[in-house]
Short mmCIF file of C-alpha atoms and ligand atoms in Angstrom, two decimals:
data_model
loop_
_atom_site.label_atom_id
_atom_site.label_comp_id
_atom_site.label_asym_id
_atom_site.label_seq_id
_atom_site.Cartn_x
_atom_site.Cartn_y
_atom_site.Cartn_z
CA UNK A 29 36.53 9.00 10.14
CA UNK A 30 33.10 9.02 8.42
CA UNK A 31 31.29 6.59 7.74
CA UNK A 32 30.98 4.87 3.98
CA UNK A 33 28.02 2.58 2.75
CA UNK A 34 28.79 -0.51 2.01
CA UNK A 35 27.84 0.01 -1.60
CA UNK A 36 30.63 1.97 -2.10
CA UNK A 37 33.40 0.20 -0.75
CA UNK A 38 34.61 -0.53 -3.92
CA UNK A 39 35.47 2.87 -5.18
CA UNK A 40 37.97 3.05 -2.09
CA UNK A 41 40.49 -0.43 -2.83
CA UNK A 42 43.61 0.16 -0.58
CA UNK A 43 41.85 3.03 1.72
CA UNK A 44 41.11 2.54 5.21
CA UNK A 45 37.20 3.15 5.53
CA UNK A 46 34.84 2.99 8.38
CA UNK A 47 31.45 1.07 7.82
CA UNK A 48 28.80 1.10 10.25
CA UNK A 49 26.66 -2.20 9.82
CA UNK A 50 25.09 -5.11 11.38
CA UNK A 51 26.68 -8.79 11.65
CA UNK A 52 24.54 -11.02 8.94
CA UNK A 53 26.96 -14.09 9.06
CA UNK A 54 30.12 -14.65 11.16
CA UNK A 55 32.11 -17.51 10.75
CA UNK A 56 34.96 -18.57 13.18
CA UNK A 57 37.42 -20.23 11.88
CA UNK A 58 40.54 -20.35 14.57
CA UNK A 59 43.15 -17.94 13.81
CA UNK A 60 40.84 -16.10 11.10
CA UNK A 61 37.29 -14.85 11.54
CA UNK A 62 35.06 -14.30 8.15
CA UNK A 63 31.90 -11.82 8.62
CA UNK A 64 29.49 -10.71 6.23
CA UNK A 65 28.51 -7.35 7.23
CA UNK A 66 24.80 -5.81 5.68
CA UNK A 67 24.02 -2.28 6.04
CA UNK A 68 20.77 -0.34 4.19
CA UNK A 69 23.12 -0.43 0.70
CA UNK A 70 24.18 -4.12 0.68
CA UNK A 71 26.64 -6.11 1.70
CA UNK A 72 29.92 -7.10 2.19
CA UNK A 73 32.73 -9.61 3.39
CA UNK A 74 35.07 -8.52 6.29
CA UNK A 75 38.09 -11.24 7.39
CA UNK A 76 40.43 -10.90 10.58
CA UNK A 77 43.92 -12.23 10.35
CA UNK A 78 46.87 -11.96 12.36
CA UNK A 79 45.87 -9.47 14.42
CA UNK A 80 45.14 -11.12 17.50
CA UNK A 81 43.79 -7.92 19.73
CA UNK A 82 41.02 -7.68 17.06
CA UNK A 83 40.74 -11.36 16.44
CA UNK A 84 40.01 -11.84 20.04
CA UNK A 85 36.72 -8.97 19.98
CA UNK A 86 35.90 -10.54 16.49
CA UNK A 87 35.11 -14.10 17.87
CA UNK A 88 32.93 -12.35 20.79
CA UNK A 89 30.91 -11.18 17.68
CA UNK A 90 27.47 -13.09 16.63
CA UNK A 91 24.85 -12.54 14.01
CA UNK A 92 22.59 -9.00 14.17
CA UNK A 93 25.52 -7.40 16.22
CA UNK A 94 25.35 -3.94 15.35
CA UNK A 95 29.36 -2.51 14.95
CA UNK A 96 31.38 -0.22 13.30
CA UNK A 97 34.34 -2.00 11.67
CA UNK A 98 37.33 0.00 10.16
CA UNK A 99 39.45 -2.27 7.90
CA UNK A 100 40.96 -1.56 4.46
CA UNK A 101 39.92 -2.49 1.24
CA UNK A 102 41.24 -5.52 -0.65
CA UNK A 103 40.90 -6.76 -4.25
CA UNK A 104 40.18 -10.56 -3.42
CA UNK A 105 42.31 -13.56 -4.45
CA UNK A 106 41.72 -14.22 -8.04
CA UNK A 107 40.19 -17.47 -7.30
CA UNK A 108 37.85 -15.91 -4.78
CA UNK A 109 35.92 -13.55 -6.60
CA UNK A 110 32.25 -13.60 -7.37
CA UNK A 111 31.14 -12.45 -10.63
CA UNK A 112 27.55 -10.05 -10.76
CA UNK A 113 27.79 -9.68 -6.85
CA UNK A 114 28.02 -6.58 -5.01
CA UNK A 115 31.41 -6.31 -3.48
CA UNK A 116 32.27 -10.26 -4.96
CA UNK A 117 35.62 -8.82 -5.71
CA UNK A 118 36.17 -7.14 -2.34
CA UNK A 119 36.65 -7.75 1.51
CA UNK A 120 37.32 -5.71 4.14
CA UNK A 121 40.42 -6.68 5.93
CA UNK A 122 39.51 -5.51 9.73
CA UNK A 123 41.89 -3.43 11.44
CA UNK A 124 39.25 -2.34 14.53
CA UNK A 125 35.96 -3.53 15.80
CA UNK A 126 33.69 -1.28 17.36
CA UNK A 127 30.39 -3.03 19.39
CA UNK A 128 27.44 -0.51 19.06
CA UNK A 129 24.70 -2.75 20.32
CA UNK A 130 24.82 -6.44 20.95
CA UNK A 131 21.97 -8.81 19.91
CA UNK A 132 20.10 -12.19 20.96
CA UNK A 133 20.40 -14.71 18.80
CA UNK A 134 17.49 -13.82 16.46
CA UNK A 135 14.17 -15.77 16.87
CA UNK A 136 14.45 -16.55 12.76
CA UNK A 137 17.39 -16.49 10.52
CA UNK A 138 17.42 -12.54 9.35
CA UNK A 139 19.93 -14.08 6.42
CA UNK A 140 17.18 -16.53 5.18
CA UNK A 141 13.69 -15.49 3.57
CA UNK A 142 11.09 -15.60 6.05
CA UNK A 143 7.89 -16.29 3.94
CA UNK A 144 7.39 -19.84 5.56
CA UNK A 145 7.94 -18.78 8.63
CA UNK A 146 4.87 -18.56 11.21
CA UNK A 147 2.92 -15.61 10.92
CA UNK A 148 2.55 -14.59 14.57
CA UNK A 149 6.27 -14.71 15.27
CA UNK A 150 6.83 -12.80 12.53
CA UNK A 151 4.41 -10.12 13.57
CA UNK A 152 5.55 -10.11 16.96
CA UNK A 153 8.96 -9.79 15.67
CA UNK A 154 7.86 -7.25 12.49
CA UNK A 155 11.48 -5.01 12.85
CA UNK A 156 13.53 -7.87 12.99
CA UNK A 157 11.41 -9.63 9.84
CA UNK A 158 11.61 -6.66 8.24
CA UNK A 159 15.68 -6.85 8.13
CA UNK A 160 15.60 -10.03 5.58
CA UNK A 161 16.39 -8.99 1.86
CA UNK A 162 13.33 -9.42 0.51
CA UNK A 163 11.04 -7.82 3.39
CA UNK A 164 13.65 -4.93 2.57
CA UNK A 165 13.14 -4.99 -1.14
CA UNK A 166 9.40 -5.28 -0.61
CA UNK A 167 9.38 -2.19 1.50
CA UNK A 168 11.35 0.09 -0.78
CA UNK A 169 9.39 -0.72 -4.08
CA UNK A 170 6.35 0.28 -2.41
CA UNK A 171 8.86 3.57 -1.43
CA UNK A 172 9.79 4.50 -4.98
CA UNK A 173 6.82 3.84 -6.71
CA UNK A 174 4.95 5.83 -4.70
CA UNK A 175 7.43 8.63 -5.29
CA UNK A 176 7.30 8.27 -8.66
CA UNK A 177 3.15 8.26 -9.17
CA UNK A 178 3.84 11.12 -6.67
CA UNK A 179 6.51 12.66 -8.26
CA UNK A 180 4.44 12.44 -12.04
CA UNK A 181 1.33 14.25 -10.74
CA UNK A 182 3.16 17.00 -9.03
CA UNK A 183 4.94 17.17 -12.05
CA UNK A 184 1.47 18.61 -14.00
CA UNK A 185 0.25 20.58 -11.43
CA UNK A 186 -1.59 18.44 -9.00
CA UNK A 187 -1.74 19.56 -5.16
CA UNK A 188 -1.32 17.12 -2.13
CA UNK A 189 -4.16 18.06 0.30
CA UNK A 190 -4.64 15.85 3.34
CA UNK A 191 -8.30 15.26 4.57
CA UNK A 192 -9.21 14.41 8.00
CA UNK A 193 -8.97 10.89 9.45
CA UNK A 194 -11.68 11.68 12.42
CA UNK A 195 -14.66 12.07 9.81
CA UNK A 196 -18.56 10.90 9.42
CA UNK A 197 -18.59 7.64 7.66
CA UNK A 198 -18.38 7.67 3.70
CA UNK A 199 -19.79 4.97 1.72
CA UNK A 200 -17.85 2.45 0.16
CA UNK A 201 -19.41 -0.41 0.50
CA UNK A 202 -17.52 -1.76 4.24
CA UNK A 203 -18.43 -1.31 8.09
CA UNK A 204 -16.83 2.07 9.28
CA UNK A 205 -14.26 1.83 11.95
CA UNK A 206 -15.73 4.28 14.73
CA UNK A 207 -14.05 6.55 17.81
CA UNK A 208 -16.00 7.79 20.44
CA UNK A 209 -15.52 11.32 21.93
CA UNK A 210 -14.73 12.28 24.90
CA UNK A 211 -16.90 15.79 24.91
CA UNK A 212 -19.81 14.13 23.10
CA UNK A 213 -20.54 11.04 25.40
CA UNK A 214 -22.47 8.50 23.25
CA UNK A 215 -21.36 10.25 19.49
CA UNK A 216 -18.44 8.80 17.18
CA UNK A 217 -16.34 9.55 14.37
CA UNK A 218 -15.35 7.20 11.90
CA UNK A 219 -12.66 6.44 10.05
CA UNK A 220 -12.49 7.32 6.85
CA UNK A 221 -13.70 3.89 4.26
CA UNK A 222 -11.71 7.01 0.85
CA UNK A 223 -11.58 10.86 1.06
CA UNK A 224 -14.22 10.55 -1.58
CA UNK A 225 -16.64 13.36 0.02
CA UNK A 226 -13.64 15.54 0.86
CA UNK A 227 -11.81 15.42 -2.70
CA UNK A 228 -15.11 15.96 -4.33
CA UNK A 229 -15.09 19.13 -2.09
CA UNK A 230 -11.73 20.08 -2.80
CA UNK A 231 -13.31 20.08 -6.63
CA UNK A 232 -15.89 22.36 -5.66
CA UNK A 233 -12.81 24.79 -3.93
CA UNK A 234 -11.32 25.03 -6.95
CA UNK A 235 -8.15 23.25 -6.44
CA UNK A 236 -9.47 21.35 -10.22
CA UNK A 237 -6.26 18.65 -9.60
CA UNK A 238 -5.95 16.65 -6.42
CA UNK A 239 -3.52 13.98 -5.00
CA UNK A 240 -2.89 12.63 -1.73
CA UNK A 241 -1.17 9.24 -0.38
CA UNK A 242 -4.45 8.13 1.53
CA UNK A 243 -5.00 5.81 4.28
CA UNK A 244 -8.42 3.80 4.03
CA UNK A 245 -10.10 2.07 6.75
CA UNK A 246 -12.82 -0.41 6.57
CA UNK A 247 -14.15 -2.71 8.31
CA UNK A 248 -13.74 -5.70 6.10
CA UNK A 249 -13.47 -9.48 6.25
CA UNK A 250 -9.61 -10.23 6.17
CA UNK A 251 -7.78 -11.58 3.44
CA UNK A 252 -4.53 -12.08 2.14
CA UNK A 253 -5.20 -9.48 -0.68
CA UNK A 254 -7.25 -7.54 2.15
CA UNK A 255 -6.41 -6.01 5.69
CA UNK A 256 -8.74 -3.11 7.61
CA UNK A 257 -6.08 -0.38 6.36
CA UNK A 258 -4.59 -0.01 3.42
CA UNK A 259 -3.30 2.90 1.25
CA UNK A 260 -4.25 4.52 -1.75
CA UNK A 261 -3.18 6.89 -4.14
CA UNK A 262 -6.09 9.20 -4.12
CA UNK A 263 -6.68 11.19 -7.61
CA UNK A 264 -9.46 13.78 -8.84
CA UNK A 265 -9.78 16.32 -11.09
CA UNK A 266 -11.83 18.84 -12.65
CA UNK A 267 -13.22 19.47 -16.11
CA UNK A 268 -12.64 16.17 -17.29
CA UNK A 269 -14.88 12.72 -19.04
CA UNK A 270 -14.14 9.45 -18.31
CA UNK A 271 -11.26 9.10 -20.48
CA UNK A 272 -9.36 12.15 -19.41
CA UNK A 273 -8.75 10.26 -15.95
CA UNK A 274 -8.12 7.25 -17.81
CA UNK A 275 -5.43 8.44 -19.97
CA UNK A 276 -3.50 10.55 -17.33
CA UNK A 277 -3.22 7.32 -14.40
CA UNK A 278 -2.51 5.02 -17.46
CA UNK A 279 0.33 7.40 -18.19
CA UNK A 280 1.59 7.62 -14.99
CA UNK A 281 1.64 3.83 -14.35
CA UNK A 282 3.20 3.12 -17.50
CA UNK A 283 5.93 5.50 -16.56
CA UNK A 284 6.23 4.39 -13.07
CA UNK A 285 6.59 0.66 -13.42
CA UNK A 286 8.62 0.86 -16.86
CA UNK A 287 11.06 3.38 -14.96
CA UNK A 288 11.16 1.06 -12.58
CA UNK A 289 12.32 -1.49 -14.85
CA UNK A 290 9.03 -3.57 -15.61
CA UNK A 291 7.88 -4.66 -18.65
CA UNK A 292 3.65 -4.02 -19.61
CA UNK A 293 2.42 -6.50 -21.65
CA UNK A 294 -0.01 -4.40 -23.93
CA UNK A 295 -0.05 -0.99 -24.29
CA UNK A 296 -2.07 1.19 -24.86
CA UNK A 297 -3.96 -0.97 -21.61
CA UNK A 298 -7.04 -3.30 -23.57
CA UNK A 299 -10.27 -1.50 -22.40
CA UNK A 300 -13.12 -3.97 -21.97
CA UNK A 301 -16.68 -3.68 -20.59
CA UNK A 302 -18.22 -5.14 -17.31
CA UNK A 303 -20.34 -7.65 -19.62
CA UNK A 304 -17.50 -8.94 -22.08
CA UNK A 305 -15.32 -9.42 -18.94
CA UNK A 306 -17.92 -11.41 -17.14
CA UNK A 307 -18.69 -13.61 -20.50
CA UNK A 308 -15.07 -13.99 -21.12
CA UNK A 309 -13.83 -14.11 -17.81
CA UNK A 310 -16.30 -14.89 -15.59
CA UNK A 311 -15.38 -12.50 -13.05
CA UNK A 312 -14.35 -8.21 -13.37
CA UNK A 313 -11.07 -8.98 -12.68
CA UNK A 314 -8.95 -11.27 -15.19
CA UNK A 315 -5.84 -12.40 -15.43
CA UNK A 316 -4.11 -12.01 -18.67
CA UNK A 317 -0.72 -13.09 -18.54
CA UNK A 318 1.01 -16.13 -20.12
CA UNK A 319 2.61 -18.29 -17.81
CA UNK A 320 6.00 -17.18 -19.55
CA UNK A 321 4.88 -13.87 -18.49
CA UNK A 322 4.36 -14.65 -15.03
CA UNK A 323 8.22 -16.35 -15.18
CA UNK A 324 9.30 -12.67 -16.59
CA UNK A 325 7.13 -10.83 -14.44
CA UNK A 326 5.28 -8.67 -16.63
CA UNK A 327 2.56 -6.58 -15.53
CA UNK A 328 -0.95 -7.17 -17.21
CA UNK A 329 -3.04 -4.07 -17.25
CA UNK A 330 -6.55 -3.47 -18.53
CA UNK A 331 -9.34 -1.21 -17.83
CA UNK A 332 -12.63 -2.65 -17.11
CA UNK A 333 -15.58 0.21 -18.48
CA UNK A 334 -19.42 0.17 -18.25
CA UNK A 335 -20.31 -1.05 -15.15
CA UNK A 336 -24.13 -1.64 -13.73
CA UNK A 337 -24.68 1.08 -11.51
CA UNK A 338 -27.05 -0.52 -9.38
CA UNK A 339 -27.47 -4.31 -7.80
CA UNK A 340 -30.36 -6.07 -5.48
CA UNK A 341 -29.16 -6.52 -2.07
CA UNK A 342 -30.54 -9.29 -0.38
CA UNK A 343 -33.33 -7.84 1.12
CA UNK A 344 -34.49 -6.55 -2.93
CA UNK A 345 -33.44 -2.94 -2.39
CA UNK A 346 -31.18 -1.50 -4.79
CA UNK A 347 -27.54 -0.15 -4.21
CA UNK A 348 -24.55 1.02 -5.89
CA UNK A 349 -22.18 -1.37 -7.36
CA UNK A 350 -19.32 0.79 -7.21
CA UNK A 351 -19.49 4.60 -6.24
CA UNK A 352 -23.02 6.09 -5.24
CA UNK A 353 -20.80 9.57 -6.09
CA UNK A 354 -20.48 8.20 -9.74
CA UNK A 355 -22.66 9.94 -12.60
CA UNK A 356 -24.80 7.40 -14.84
CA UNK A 357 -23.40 7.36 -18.24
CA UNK A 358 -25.35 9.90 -20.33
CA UNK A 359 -27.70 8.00 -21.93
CA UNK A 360 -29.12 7.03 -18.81
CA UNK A 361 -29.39 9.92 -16.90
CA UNK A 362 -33.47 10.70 -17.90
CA UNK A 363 -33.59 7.10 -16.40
CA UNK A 364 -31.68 7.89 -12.91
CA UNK A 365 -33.62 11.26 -13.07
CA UNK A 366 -37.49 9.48 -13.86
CA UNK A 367 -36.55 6.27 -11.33
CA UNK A 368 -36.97 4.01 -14.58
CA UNK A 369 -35.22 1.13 -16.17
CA UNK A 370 -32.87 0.94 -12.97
CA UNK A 371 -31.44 -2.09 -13.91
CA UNK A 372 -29.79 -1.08 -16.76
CA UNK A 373 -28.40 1.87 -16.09
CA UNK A 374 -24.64 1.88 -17.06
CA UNK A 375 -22.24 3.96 -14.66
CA UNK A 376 -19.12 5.70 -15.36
CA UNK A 377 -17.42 3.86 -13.24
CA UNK A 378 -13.53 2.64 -14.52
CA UNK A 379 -11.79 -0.27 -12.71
CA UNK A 380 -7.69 -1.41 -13.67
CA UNK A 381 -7.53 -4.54 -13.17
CA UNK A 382 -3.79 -5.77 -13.08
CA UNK A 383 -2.55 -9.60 -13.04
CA UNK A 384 -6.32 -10.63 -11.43
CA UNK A 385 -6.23 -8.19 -9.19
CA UNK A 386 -8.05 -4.58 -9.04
CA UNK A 387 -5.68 -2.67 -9.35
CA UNK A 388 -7.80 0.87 -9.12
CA UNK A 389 -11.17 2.37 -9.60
CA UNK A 390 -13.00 6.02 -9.64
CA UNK A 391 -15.51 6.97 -11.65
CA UNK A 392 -16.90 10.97 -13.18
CA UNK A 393 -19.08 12.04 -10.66
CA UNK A 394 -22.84 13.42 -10.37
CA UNK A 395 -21.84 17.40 -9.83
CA UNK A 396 -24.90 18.20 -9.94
CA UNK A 397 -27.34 17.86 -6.69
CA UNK A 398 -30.50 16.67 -8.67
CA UNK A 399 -28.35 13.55 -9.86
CA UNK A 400 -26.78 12.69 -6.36
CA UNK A 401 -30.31 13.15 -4.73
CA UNK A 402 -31.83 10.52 -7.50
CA UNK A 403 -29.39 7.80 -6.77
CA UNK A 404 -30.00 7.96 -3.11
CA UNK A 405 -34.13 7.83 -4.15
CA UNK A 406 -33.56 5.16 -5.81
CA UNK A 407 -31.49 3.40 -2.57
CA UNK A 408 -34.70 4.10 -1.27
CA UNK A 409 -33.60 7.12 0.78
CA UNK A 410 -36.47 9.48 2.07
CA UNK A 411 -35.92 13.07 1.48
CA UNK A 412 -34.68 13.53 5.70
CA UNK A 413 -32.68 10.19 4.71
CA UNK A 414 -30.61 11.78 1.88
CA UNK A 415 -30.11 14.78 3.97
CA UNK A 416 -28.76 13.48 6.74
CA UNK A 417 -26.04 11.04 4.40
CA UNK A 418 -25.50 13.50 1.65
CA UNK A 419 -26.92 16.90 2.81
CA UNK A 420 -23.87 18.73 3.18
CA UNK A 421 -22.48 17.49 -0.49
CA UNK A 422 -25.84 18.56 -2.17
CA UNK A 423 -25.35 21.96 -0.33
CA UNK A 424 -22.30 22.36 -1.51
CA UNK A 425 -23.26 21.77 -4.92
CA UNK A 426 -25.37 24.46 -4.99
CA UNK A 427 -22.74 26.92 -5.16
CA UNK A 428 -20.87 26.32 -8.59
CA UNK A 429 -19.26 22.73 -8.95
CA UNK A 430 -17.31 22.03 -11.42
CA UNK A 431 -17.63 18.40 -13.52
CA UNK A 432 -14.92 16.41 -12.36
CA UNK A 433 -13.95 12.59 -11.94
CA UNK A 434 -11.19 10.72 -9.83
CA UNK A 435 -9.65 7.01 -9.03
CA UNK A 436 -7.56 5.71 -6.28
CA UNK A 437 -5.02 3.08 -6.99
CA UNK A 438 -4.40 0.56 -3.81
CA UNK A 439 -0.89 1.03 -2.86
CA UNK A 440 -0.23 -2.71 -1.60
CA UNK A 441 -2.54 -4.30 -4.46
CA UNK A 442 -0.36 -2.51 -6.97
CA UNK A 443 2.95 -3.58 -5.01
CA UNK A 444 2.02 -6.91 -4.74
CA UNK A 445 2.35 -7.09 -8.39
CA UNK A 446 5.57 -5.69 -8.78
CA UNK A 447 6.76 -8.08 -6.06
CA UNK A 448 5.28 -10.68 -7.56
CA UNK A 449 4.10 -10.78 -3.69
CA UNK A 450 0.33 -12.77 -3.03
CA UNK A 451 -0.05 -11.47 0.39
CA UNK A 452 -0.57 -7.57 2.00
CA UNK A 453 1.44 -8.51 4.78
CA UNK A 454 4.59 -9.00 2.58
CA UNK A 455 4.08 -5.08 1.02
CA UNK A 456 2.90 -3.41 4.52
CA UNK A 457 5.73 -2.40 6.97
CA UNK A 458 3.20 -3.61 10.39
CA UNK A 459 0.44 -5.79 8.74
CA UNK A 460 -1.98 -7.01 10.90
CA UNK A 461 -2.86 -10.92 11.71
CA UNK A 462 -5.37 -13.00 9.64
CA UNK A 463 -7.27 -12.33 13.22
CA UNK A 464 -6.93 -8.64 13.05
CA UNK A 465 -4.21 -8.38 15.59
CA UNK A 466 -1.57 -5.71 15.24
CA UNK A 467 1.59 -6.49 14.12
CA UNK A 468 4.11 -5.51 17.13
CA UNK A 469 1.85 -3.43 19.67
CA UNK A 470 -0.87 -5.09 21.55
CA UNK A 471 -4.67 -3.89 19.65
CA UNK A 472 -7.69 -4.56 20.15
CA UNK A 473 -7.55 -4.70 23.79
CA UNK A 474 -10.31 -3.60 26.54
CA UNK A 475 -9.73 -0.09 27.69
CA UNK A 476 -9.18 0.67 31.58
CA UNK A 477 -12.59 1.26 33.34
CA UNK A 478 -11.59 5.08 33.73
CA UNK A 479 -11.12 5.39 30.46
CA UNK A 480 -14.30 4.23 29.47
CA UNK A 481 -16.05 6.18 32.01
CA UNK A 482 -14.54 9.25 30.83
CA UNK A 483 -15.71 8.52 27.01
CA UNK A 484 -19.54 7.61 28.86
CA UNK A 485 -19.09 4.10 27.35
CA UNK A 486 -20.25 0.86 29.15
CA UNK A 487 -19.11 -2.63 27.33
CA UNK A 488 -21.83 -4.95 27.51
CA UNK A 489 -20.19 -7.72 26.22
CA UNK A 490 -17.41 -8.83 27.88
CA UNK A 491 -14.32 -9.65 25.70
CA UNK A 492 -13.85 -13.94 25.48
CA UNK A 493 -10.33 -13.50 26.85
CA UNK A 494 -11.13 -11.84 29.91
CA UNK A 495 -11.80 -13.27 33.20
CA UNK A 496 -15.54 -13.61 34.16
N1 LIG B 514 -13.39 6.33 -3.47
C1 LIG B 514 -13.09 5.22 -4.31
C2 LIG B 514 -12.39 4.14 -3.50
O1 LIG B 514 -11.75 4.43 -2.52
C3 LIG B 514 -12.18 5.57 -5.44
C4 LIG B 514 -12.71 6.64 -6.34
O2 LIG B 514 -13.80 6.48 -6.89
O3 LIG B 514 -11.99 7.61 -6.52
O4 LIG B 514 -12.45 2.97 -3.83
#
């Protein structure tokens, strides 16, 4: 017989169906056994009477069981339905029990939510976690509304081009993660912090519209809102100002979260610049939602314009804000170019902030080398300096690039709003630990001496854990 999902039971009352499913509840109750069975669709209720062949495998049944149960399908007693449930007005009345795989009882209750639950355990146990209802929800929002941003690009001509993850560190403001190579003894890759070199590239190839679901990998003191990888959906194009990118992601959020079934709370999204924000706000990123809107979870969006390109570090250089890629705002450009009135200059960077959170950034980009070389000047880059960092992006330049801007959206920032969610960990299939620890498998951890001879690395410092 094959299979149905549970969703469907109901279009099959009186039929004898086979469901293949885990055990979520099982209640014994003498001569009758009750189940609730839960496969990827939903779930269902299953009862055993008077058959006392089946009644005897049913009470050998426990919780997380995984079985295939044939049984027919029965309107319930009138008295026992549940109105605005999935299968409230059905059960399954089990005619043969099937054991696929058996299971301990679970170290947490899959049926309850987990979100209290210690962290670790939860790690360490990530599939079984991941089985509760709303670590299953969670995933699969994150699923369709990346196919949908996906699905809107593709639909105007953008092309998905994947860029390498073993790269030469990118700036974007974090510590690179770095791998060492085994035919170059003593020389790394990194990780990639964006594809923001490559997809400028991919400008210069002519591809002119560019997408691709990107992983990111920095270095970064951990958060809640922030892990070492996270995803983005990675956007640039050619021939287009500021407000060209603008319109087209505002577009494609709007119709993303609203065919999703979310409500925005102004539209077209207020644009406001970096100084009215911090007067207003104190801070780039704002919350503007009611707290009925945070009951009815709407979604908040605003773009944040006209952002100081540069800032002091602490040591009184100057460096970028934002995007060292981004192109000063016109009027400032004779500044950029002369090394003047650095302070002031305005970039074209574009943040969306969304319910406090930074939702997405990019900026229009200096296509031209001149540009790109004075931003690294005035980063206090010597001409060898900018070579070595940017060389190969000014070279390219050389040959014909056309203007062009991008943004990437973070995946999980963007999901935590739909989920209403307030940590990464509840949007990201194997989050890591507040301490960087992977969720499930067993990283950082010291490599075998033979590896590291073979990659010509010797570990000074000895790891804390280790015996001396
Ligand atoms: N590269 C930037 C980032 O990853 C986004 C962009 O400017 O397109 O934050």
């Amino acid at each position: 017989m094959e299979r149905t999902l549970i969703k469907n039971l109901a279009a099959h009352k009186t039929e004898t169906v086979l469901i293949n499913a885990w055990v979520h509840v099982a209640r014994d109750q003498g001569k009758m056994a009750f189940f609730d069975f839960r496969d990827r669709s939903g779930k269902v209720q299953g009862v055993v009477f008077g058959k006392p062949e089946v009644l005897e495998i049913a009470k050998t049944l426990r919780p997380e069981f995984v079985v295939a149960i044939t049984g027919i399908v029965n309107e319930r007693p009138e008295k026992m339905r549940k109105e605005g449930v999935l299968n409230g007005d059905i059960e399954l009345e089990i005619t043969g029990i099937e054991v696929l795989s058996e299971a301990q009882t679970p170290v947490f209750e899959i049926s309850e939510d987990s979100i209290d639950k210690d962290e670790e355990v939860r790690l360490k146990y990530r599939s079984l976690d991941l089985r509760t209802e709303r670590m299953q929800r969670n995933i699969r929002v994150r699923s369709e509304f990346v196919r949908r941003c996906r699905n809107f690009l593709m639909e105007r001509d953008f092309c998905e081009i994947e860029t390498p993850l073993l790269t030469e560190s990118t700036p974007e403001g974090s510590r690179d993660f770095v791998v060492p190579s085994r035919h170059n003894p003593g020389s790394f890759y990194a990780l990639p912090q964006s594809p923001q070199q490559y997809k400028q590239l991919l400008m210069n190839a002519g591809f002119e519209r560019y997408v691709q679901i990107a992983r990111a990998i920095r270095d970064e003191d951990l958060r809640a809102d922030r892990g070492y990888e996270h995803t983005q959906i990675d956007v640039e194009m050619s021939f287009v100002k500021r407000e060209d990118v603008m319109s087209i992601i505002e577009e494609m959020v709007t119709t993303t979260v609203e065919s999703m079934g979310y409500t925005i709370k102004q539209k077209p999204f207020p644009v406001i610049t970096y100084q009215e924000s911090m007067e207003k706000y104190g801070a780039d990123k704002f919350d503007l939602r009611t707290e009925e809107d945070k009951k009815n979870g709407v979604l908040a969006y605003a773009w944040v314009v006209d952002f100081p390109f540069f800032e002091k570090t602490d040591s009184g250089a100057w460096t970028f804000t934002h995007n060292p890629f981004s192109m000063p705002k016109e009027e400032y450009i004779d500044d950029l170019l002369a090394g003047e009135n650095i302070e002031n200059i305005l970039t074209t960077q574009y943040d969306l902030v969304c319910n406090g959170y930074e939702a997405g950034g990019g900026s229009i980009r200096s296509h031209k080398p001149e540009i790109l070389e004075a931003v690294y000047k005035v980063m206090g880059n010597t001409a060898e300096e900018i070579d070595d960092k940017v060389g190969h992006i000014i070279e390219a330049f050389k040959f014909g690039t056309p203007p062009h801007g991008g943004i990437a959206l973070g995946v999980e920032r963007n999901v935590m709003n739909l989920t209403g969610e307030e940590a990464l960990r509840e949007v990201q299939a194997f989050p890591m630990t507040r301490k960087g620890q992977t969720a499930v498998m067993n990283a950082p951890k010291p490599l075998a001496l033979e590896q590291l001879l073979e990659l010509g690395i010797s570990v000074t410092k000895k790891n804390a854990d280790e015996p001396k």
